[in-house]
Amino acid sequence: MGLEIDLPPGEELVVCFRPFIEHLASSSLSSKTIRRHVDNLWILGGEIIRDLNYTPSLRKVAAQRLLREAVHADGGPLIHNGSEEEQHSLDATCRKLHRFLSQPRR
């Protein structure tokens, strides 16, 4: 499933994702759409963890920074072994997350 070494950065990513998930939950989006975004966050986290395994020096970088570097106004990272449809869905979530992270804190 995963490596023990991946748990701490994974837990840090969950902390980073939580405000966005709460924002989605308080929106007028359908539960199916929210579930899709949450599933895509799981994929995004997996891709970030994959990067940590290929580039161990990234383990020293804060999860918040890794997240901000992974999502952009035009989408997110490429999914390894993902379909084009899955990539489009992840990109939509990453664009939404990027907008959320770019907003000034209220």
PDB file of N, CA and C in Angstrom, residues 17 27 33 53 60 65-66 72 77 85 90 94 97 100:
ATOM      1  N   PHE A  17      -5.092  20.012   3.031  1.00  0.00           N
ATOM      2  CA  PHE A  17      -6.319  19.817   2.247  1.00  0.00           C
ATOM      3  C   PHE A  17      -7.578  20.165   3.035  1.00  0.00           C
ATOM      4  N   SER A  27     -20.086  24.764   0.325  1.00  0.00           N
ATOM      5  CA  SER A  27     -20.527  25.359  -0.938  1.00  0.00           C
ATOM      6  C   SER A  27     -21.839  24.724  -1.390  1.00  0.00           C
ATOM      7  N   THR A  33     -20.118  15.852  -6.645  1.00  0.00           N
ATOM      8  CA  THR A  33     -19.017  16.715  -7.093  1.00  0.00           C
ATOM      9  C   THR A  33     -17.977  16.866  -5.991  1.00  0.00           C
ATOM     10  N   ASN A  53       9.419  10.126  -3.192  1.00  0.00           N
ATOM     11  CA  ASN A  53      10.158   8.872  -3.296  1.00  0.00           C
ATOM     12  C   ASN A  53      11.199   8.915  -4.406  1.00  0.00           C
ATOM     13  N   LYS A  60      12.463  17.272   2.834  1.00  0.00           N
ATOM     14  CA  LYS A  60      12.809  18.377   3.730  1.00  0.00           C
ATOM     15  C   LYS A  60      11.933  19.605   3.483  1.00  0.00           C
ATOM     16  N   ARG A  65       4.317  23.946   0.903  1.00  0.00           N
ATOM     17  CA  ARG A  65       5.094  24.395  -0.269  1.00  0.00           C
ATOM     18  C   ARG A  65       5.014  23.370  -1.393  1.00  0.00           C
ATOM     19  N   LEU A  66       5.117  22.085  -1.057  1.00  0.00           N
ATOM     20  CA  LEU A  66       4.994  21.037  -2.074  1.00  0.00           C
ATOM     21  C   LEU A  66       3.645  21.133  -2.781  1.00  0.00           C
ATOM     22  N   HIS A  72      -1.446  24.555 -10.130  1.00  0.00           N
ATOM     23  CA  HIS A  72      -1.282  25.800 -10.874  1.00  0.00           C
ATOM     24  C   HIS A  72      -2.630  26.243 -11.410  1.00  0.00           C
ATOM     25  N   PRO A  77      -0.305  18.096 -11.467  1.00  0.00           N
ATOM     26  CA  PRO A  77       0.726  17.213 -12.019  1.00  0.00           C
ATOM     27  C   PRO A  77       0.116  16.144 -12.919  1.00  0.00           C
ATOM     28  N   GLU A  85      -9.346  11.253 -19.115  1.00  0.00           N
ATOM     29  CA  GLU A  85     -10.506  11.728 -18.353  1.00  0.00           C
ATOM     30  C   GLU A  85     -10.126  11.989 -16.893  1.00  0.00           C
ATOM     31  N   LEU A  90      -8.622  15.724 -12.460  1.00  0.00           N
ATOM     32  CA  LEU A  90      -7.621  16.197 -11.501  1.00  0.00           C
ATOM     33  C   LEU A  90      -7.272  17.651 -11.779  1.00  0.00           C
ATOM     34  N   CYS A  94      -7.431  20.769  -9.256  1.00  0.00           N
ATOM     35  CA  CYS A  94      -6.218  21.551  -8.962  1.00  0.00           C
ATOM     36  C   CYS A  94      -6.411  23.029  -9.285  1.00  0.00           C
ATOM     37  N   LEU A  97      -8.459  24.314  -6.417  1.00  0.00           N
ATOM     38  CA  LEU A  97      -7.602  24.389  -5.238  1.00  0.00           C
ATOM     39  C   LEU A  97      -6.635  25.567  -5.356  1.00  0.00           C
ATOM     40  N   PHE A 100      -8.439  28.672  -4.529  1.00  0.00           N
ATOM     41  CA  PHE A 100      -8.680  28.715  -3.082  1.00  0.00           C
ATOM     42  C   PHE A 100      -7.418  29.136  -2.344  1.00  0.00           C
TER      43      PHE A 100
END
